[in-house]
Structure formats: structure tokens, C-alpha cells
Coordinates of C-alpha atoms and ligand atoms in Angstrom, one line a residue:
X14 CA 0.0 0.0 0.0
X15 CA 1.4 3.6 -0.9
X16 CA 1.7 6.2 1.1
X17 CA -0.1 9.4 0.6
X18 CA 3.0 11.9 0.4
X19 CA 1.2 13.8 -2.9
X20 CA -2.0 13.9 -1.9
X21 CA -5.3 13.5 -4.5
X22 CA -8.8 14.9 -3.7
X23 CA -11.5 12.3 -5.5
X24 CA -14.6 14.3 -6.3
X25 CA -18.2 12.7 -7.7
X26 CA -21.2 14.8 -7.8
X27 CA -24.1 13.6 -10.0
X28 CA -25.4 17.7 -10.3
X29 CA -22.8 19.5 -11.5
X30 CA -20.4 17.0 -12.6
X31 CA -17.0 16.5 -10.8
X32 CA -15.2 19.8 -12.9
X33 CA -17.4 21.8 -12.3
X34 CA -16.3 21.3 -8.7
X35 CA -12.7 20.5 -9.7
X36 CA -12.8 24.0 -10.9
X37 CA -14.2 25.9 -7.5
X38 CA -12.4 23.9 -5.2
X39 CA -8.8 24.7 -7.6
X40 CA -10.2 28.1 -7.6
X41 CA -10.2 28.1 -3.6
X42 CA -7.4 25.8 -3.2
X43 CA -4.8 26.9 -5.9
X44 CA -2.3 23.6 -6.5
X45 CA -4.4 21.4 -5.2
X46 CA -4.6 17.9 -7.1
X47 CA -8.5 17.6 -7.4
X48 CA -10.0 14.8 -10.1
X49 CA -12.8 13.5 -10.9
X50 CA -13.1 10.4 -8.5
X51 CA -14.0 7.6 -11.6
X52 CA -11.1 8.6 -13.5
X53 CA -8.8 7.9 -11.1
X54 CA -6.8 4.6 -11.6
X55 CA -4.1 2.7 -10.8
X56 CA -0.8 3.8 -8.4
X57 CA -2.9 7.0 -7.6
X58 CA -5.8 5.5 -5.9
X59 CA -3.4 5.2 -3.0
X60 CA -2.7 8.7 -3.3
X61 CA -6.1 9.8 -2.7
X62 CA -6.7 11.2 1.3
X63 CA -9.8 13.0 0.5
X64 CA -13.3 12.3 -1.1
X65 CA -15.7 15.2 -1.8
X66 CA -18.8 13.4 -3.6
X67 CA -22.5 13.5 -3.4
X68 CA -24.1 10.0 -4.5
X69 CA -20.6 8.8 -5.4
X70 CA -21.0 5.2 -6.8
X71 CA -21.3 2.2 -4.5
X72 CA -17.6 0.4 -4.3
X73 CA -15.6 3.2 -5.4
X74 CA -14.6 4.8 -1.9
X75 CA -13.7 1.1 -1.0
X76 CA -10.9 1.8 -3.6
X77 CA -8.9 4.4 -2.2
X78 CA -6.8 2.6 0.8
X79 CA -5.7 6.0 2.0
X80 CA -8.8 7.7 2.4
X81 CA -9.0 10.0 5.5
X82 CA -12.2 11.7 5.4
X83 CA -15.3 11.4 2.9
X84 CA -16.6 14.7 2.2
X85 CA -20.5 14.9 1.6
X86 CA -21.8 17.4 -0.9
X87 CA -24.6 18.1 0.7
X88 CA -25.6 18.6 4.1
X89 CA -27.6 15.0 4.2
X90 CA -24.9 11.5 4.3
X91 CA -27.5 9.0 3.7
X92 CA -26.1 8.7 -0.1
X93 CA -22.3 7.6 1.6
X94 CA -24.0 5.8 4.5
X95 CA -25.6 3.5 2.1
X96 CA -22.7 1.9 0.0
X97 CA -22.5 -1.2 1.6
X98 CA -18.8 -1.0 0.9
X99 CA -18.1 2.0 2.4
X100 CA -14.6 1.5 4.6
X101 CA -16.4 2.2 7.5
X102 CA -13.2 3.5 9.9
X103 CA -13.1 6.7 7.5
X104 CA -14.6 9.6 9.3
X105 CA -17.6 11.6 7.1
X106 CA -18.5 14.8 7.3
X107 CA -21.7 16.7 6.4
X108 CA -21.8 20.0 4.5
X109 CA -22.5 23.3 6.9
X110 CA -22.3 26.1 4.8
X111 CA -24.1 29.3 5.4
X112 CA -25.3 29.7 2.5
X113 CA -27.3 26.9 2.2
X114 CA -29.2 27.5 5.4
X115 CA -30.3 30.7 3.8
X116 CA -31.6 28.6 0.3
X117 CA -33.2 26.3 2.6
X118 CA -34.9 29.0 4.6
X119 CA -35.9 31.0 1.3
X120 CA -37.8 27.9 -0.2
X121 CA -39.9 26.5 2.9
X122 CA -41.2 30.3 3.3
X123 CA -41.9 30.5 -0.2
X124 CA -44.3 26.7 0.2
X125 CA -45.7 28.3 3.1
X126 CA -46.5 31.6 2.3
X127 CA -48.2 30.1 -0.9
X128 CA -50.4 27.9 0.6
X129 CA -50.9 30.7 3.1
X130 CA -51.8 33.0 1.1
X131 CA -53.2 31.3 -1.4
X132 CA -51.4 31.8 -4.4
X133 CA -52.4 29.2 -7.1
X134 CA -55.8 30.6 -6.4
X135 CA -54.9 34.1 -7.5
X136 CA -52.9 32.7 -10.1
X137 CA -56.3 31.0 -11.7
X138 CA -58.3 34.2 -10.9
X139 CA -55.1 36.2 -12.9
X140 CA -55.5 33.5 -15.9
X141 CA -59.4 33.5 -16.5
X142 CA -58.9 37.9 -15.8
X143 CA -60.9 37.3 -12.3
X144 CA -60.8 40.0 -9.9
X145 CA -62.4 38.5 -6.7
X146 CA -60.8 39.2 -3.0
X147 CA -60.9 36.1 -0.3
X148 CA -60.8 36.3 3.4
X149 CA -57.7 38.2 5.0
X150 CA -55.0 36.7 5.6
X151 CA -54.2 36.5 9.3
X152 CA -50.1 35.1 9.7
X153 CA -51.0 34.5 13.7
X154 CA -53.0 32.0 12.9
X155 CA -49.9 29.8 11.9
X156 CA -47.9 27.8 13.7
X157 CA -44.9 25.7 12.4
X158 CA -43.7 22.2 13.8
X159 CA -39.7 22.1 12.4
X160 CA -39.4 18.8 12.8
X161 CA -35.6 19.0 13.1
X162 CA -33.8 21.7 14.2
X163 CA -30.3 21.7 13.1
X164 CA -28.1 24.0 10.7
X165 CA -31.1 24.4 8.9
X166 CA -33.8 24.5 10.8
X167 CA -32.5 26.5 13.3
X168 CA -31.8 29.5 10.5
X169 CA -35.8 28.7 9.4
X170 CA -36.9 28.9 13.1
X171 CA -35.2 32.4 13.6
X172 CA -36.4 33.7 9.7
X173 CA -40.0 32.3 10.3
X174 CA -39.7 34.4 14.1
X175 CA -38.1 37.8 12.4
X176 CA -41.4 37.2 9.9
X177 CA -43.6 36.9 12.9
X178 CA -44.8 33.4 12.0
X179 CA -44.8 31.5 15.6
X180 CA -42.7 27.9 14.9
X181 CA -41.0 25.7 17.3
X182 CA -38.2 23.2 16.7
X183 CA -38.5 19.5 17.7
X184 CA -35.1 17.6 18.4
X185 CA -33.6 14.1 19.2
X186 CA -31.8 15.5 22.2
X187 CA -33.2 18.3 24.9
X188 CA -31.7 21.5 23.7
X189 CA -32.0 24.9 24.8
X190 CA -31.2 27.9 22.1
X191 CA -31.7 31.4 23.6
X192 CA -34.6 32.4 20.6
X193 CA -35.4 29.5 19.4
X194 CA -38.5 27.6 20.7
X195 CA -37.8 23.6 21.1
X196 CA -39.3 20.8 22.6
X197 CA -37.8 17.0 22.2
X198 CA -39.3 13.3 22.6
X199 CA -42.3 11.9 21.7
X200 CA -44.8 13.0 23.7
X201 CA -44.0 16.8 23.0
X202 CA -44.4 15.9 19.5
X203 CA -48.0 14.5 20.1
X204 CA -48.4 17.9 21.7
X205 CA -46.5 20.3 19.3
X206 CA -48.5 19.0 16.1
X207 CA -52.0 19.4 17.8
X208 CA -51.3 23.3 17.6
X209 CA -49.3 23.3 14.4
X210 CA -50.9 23.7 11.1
X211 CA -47.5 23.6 9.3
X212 CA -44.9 20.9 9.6
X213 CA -41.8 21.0 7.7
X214 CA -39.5 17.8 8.1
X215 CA -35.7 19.1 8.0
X216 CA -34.4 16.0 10.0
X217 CA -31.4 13.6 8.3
X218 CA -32.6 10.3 7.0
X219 CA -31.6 7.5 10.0
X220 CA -33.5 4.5 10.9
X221 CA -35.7 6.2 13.6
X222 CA -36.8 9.5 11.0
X223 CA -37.9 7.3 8.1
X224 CA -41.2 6.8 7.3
X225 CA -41.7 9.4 10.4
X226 CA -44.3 11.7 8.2
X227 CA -47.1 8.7 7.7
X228 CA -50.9 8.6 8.3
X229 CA -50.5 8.9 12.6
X230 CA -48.3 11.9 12.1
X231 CA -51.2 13.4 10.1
X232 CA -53.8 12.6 12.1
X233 CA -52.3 14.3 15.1
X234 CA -52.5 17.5 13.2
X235 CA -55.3 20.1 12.8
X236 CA -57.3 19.3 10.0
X237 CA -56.5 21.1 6.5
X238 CA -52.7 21.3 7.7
X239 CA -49.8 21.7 5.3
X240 CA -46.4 19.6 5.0
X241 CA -43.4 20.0 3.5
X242 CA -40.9 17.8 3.2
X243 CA -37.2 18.7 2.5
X244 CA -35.2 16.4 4.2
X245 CA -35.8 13.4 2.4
X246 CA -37.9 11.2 0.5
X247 CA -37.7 7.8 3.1
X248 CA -39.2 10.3 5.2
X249 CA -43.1 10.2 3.4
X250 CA -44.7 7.0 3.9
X251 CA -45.9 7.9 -0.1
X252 CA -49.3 5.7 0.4
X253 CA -50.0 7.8 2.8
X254 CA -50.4 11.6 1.5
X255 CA -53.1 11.2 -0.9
X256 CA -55.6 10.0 1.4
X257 CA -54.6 12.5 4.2
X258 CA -55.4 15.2 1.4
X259 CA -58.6 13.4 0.5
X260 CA -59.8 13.4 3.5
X261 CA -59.2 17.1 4.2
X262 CA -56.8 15.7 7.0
X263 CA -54.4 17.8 4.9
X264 CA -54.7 20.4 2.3
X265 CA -51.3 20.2 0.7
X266 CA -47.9 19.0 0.9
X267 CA -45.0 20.6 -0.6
X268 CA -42.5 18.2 -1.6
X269 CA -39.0 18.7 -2.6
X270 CA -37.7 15.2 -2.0
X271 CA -38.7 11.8 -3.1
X272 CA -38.4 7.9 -2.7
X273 CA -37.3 8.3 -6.1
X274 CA -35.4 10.9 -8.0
X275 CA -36.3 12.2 -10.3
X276 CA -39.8 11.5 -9.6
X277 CA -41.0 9.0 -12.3
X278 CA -43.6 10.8 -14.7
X279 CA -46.3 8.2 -14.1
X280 CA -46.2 8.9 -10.4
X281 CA -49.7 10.0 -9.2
X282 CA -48.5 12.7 -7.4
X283 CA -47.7 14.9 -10.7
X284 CA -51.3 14.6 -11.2
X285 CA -52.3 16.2 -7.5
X286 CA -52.4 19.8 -7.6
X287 CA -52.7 19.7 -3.7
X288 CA -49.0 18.7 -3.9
X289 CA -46.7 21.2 -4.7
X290 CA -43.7 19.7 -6.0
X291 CA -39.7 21.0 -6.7
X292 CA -37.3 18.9 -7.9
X293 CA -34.8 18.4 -5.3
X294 CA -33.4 22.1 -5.6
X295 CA -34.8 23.6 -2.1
X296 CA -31.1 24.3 -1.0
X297 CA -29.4 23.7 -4.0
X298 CA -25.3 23.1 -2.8
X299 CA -23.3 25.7 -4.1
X300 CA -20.0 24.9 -5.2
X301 CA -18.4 28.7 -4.7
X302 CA -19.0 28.5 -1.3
X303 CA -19.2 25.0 -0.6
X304 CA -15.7 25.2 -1.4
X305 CA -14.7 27.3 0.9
X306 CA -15.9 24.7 3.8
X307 CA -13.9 22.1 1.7
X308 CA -10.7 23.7 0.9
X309 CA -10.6 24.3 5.2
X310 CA -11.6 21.0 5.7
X311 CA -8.8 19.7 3.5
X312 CA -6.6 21.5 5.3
X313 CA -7.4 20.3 8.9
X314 CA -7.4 16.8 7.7
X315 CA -3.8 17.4 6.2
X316 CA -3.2 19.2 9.1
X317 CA -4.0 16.3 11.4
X318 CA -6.6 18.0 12.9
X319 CA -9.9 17.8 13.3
X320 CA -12.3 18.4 10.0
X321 CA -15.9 20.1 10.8
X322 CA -19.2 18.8 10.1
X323 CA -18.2 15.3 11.4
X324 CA -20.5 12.9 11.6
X325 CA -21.3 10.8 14.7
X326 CA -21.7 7.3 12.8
X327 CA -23.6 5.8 15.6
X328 CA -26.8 8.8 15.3
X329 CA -26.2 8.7 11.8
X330 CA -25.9 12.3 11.2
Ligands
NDP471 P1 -28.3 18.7 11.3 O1 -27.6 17.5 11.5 O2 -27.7 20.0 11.6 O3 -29.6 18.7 12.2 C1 -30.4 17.6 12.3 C2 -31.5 17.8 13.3 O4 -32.4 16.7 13.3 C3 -31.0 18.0 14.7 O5 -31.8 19.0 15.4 C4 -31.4 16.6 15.4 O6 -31.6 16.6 16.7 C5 -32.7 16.3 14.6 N1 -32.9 14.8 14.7 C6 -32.2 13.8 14.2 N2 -32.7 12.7 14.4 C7 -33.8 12.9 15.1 C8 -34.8 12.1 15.7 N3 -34.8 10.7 15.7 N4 -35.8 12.7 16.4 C9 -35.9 14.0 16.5 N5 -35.0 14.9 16.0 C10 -33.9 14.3 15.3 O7 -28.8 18.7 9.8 P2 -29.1 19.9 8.8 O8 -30.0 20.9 9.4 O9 -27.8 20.4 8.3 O10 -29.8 19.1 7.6 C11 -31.0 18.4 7.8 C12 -31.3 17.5 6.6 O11 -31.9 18.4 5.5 C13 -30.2 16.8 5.9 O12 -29.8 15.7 6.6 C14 -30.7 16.6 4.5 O13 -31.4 15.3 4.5 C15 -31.8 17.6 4.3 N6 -31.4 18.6 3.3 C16 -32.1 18.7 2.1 C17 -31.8 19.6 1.1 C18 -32.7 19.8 0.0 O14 -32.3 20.5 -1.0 N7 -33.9 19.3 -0.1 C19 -30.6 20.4 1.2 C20 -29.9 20.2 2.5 C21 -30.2 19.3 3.4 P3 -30.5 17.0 17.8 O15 -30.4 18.5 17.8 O16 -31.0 16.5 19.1 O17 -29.2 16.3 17.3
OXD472 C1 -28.2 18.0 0.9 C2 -29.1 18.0 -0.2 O1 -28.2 17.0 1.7 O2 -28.8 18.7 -1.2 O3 -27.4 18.9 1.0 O4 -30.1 17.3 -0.2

């Protein structure tokens, strides 16, 4: 086995493609020797220390013997957790980068304020040249369940506050965040839906969160509430949203993430205008300042020190 004395940075990403993020991180990291991870071959798989990938293929971090730290592209590690031949004494660390917390925060008030507001309505009553006013709209009558309240929901919790649209955050672990309303466990979650007629999943995808918006969630919800889901696709029990909107249970969902992506065309939830649906681009990673967080935690890992963002393997996030 070689050692790493000329380090290589291996970098997938299935949205951009690897130059385009060859390119930033050289850009923020002058001489360093970034490639795209599938080219890489031969004597300089041992050379690589660093993997920067989002949904890199299955088997291909197993290839680099030198690895020191996969990178995710993204703030969510469920696409590295899953390869099933991941080399499972590398450290992984998850994307926190300002900027995204801001995209994130910009799209969830943008799904609420247009159920709230009503906007496809107004947007019929524009098309057919209908000029017709509904009841007005009254902002303390909303209350949002952040089911998760990390990087991101933590920025959507104080946003949603500044906008004065009452929220409060719902964690794994008791936490106390001077502005920030939280409550943790189960039975303050029983509680915290029964006032909320917004909940917005921003929780990682881990054995206990998936499948955690189903039927029982809804139930415990006002009727006629809204979700939107932005953390992942395991996290909607699928089977399980159109009769919740049938039923009047729940008047829309907003969905950003799916089961499957892209969402087939068949699917029957293209055909639902009660779901509101974006293409996996709520917080879109972007690879200017992503870099940034990259190029530092290059560094620390070359460094010997400690990268940020690290994941604690046993929570999963
Ligand atoms: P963080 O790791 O910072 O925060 C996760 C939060 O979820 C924490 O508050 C944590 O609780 C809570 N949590 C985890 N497990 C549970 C549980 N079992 N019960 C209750 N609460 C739980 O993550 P981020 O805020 O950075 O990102 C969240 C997710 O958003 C990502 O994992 C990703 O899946 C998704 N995402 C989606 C994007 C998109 O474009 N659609 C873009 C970016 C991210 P505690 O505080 O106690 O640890
Ligand atoms: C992420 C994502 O996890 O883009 O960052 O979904």
C-alpha cells in the first residue's frame, strides 16, 4: 500500500459533474490535485486522502486505501452511509455552509407563504382575468412544527420568528437555544402537532426518522394542515399523502424530496395539484462557497486536525 505523500482529492457529484467542482475547489485551493473520483486509476488511488462526492457510486470509496475523510456534498450523508462497501473507519462529514441554510430557509417560506396565502388561487383568478378578494389573511394563525432543528432549521426557526410566524423546533436530544423555541421526545411531539398547522421535516434520514411523516403523524395535526418535506424522501410513507389530502386531513404538501429521483412521470402525485412539487433544488449546494468549507476542511485533515461537520456514525448524522 502507498503512502499518501502527494496527496489527491476524488470528487463525484451527479449535479454538477466532478469539474465543475474540480474548478471551484482549484479556484479556492490553488495547486491542489482535485479529479474527478471515476477517473482515477491505478498507483494513484493510493494517493487519494480525500473524497468530496454527493451520491458517489457504491464500491468506489472502498478503492482508495488511504482515504481519511469522505466529504459529503450536501448537508444530508445518507447517499455515503448507504454503500454497503463504504470503509467504515473513515470519518464523514456533512456539508454546513451558510449559505445553504439561507436557500433552505428561502424555499420553505416560499411553500408556506403560498399555501398561506393562497397563491395558485390568485394565479387562476389572474388567468381567466378574475378580480375577486378572499378572506384576509391572518399570519397568527400559523404555527410551524420544524421537525428538526439543526443547521437548517435552526436559520428557518429564527427567519420564520423575524417574519412573525410562531414555529417551534423538535429535536432528538433536549436542547436549549436562547430564541429558538424547542421541545424534544415523543410525547412533545404528540403535543407540538396538535397546535401546528405547518410541519416542515428538516431531520437527516436514519432508521428512527424514516417513514416518520405517515398517516399517525397526520392525524395528530389540525385538519386542513400543510407539510413540506425537505429532508428526504424515506421520510413520506408515499401511500399515505393522498388520502390524508382526501380526507381534508391535509390540504397540501410541498415536496422537494422523493423515494425516487427524479420522480417518475407516471407517479400519481404529478397529477395532484394539492401537492406542490420541486425537484430536489430547495437548497441547491453551491459549489463557490461550498468550497470554501472544503478547501478548510482539506486543510485540517492534512493538518492532522480535526475536519468540521463530522458525523457521529452511531446517530447517523
Ligand atoms: P443537522 O444534522 O444540523 O440537524 C439535524 C436535526 O435533526 C437535529 O436537530 C437533530 O436533533 C434532529 N434529529 C435527528 N434525528 C432525530 C430524531 N430521531 N428525532 C428528533 N430529531 C432528530 O442537519 P441539517 O440541518 O444540516 O440538515 C437536515 C437535513 O436536511 C439533511 O440531513 C438533509 O437530508 C436535508 N437537506 C435537504 C436539502 C434539499 O435541498 N432538499 C438540502 C440540504 C439538506 P439533535 O439536535 O438532538 O441532534
Ligand atoms: C443535501 C441535499 O443534503 O442537497 O445537502 O439534499
Amino acid at each position: 500500500m502507498g503512502t499518501v505523500d502527494t496527496p489527491i482529492v476524488a470528487v463525484h457529484s451527479t449535479g454538477d459533474g466532478p469539474s465543475a467542482w474540480v474548478a471551484a475547489l482549484k479556484a479556492e485551493m490553488p495547486g491542489v490535485d482535485a479529479r474527478p473520483a471515476l477517473e482515477i486509476a491505478g498507483d494513484d488511488l493510493a494517493r487519494v486522502d480525500v473524497s468530496i462526492s454527493w451520491r458517489l457510486p457504491h464500491g468506489v470509496m472502498a478503492s482508495f486505501p488511504n482515504l481519511k475523510l469522505a466529504q459529503s456534498i450536501g448537508a444530508g450523508v445518507d447517499h455515503i452511509l448507504e454503500d454497503p462497501q463504504r470503509p467504515t473507519h473513515v470519518p464523514i462529514a456533512r456539508l454546513i455552509d451558510p449559505f445553504m441554510a439561507g436557500s433552505m430557509t428561502h424555499h420553505i417560506v416560499l411553500q408556506i407563504l403560498r399555501w398561506h396565502r393562497q397563491a395558485d388561487k390568485y394565479e387562476r383568478f389572474r388567468a381567466d382575468h378574475f378580480w375577486a378578494m378572499s378572506e384576509a389573511f391572518d399570519h397568527r394563525k400559523l404555527h410551524v412544527a420544524i421537525l428538526g432543528l439543526g443547521t437548517l432549521g435552526e436559520h428557518l426557526s429564527r427567519s420564520l420568528t423575524a417574519l412573525e410566524i410562531a414555529n417551534t423546533g423538535w429535536t432528538r436530544s433536549p436542547r436549549s437555544v436562547e430564541g429558538v423555541a424547542s421541545v424534544s421526545g415523543a410525547e412533545a411531539l404528540d403535543a407540538l402537532l396538535g397546535r401546528s398547522n405547518v410541519v416542515v421535516c428538516l431531520l437527516p434520514l436514519t432508521a428512527q426518522t424514516e417513514g416518520v411523516l405517515c398517516a399517525e403523524l397526520f392525524a395528530k395535526l389540525p385538519r386542513g394542515a400543510l407539510v413540506v418535506n425537505v429532508g428526504r424522501g424515506g421520510h413520506l410513507v408515499e401511500e399515505d399523502l393522498i388520502p390524508a389530502l382526501d380526507s381534508g386531513q391535509l390540504s397540501a404538501a410541498a415536496l422537494d424530496v422523493f423515494r425516487q429521483e427524479p420522480l417518475p412521470s407516471d407517479h400519481p402525485f404529478w397529477a395532484d395539484d394539492r401537492i406542490y412539487i420541486t425537484p430536489h433544488i430547495a437548497a441547491e449546494v453551491n459549489p463557490a462557497t461550498a468550497s470554501i468549507v472544503f478547501a478548510k476542511n482539506i486543510a485540517l485533515v492534512r493538518a492532522g486536525e480535526t475536519p468540521t461537520g463530522l458525523v457521529d456514525l452511531n446517530r447517523g448524522y
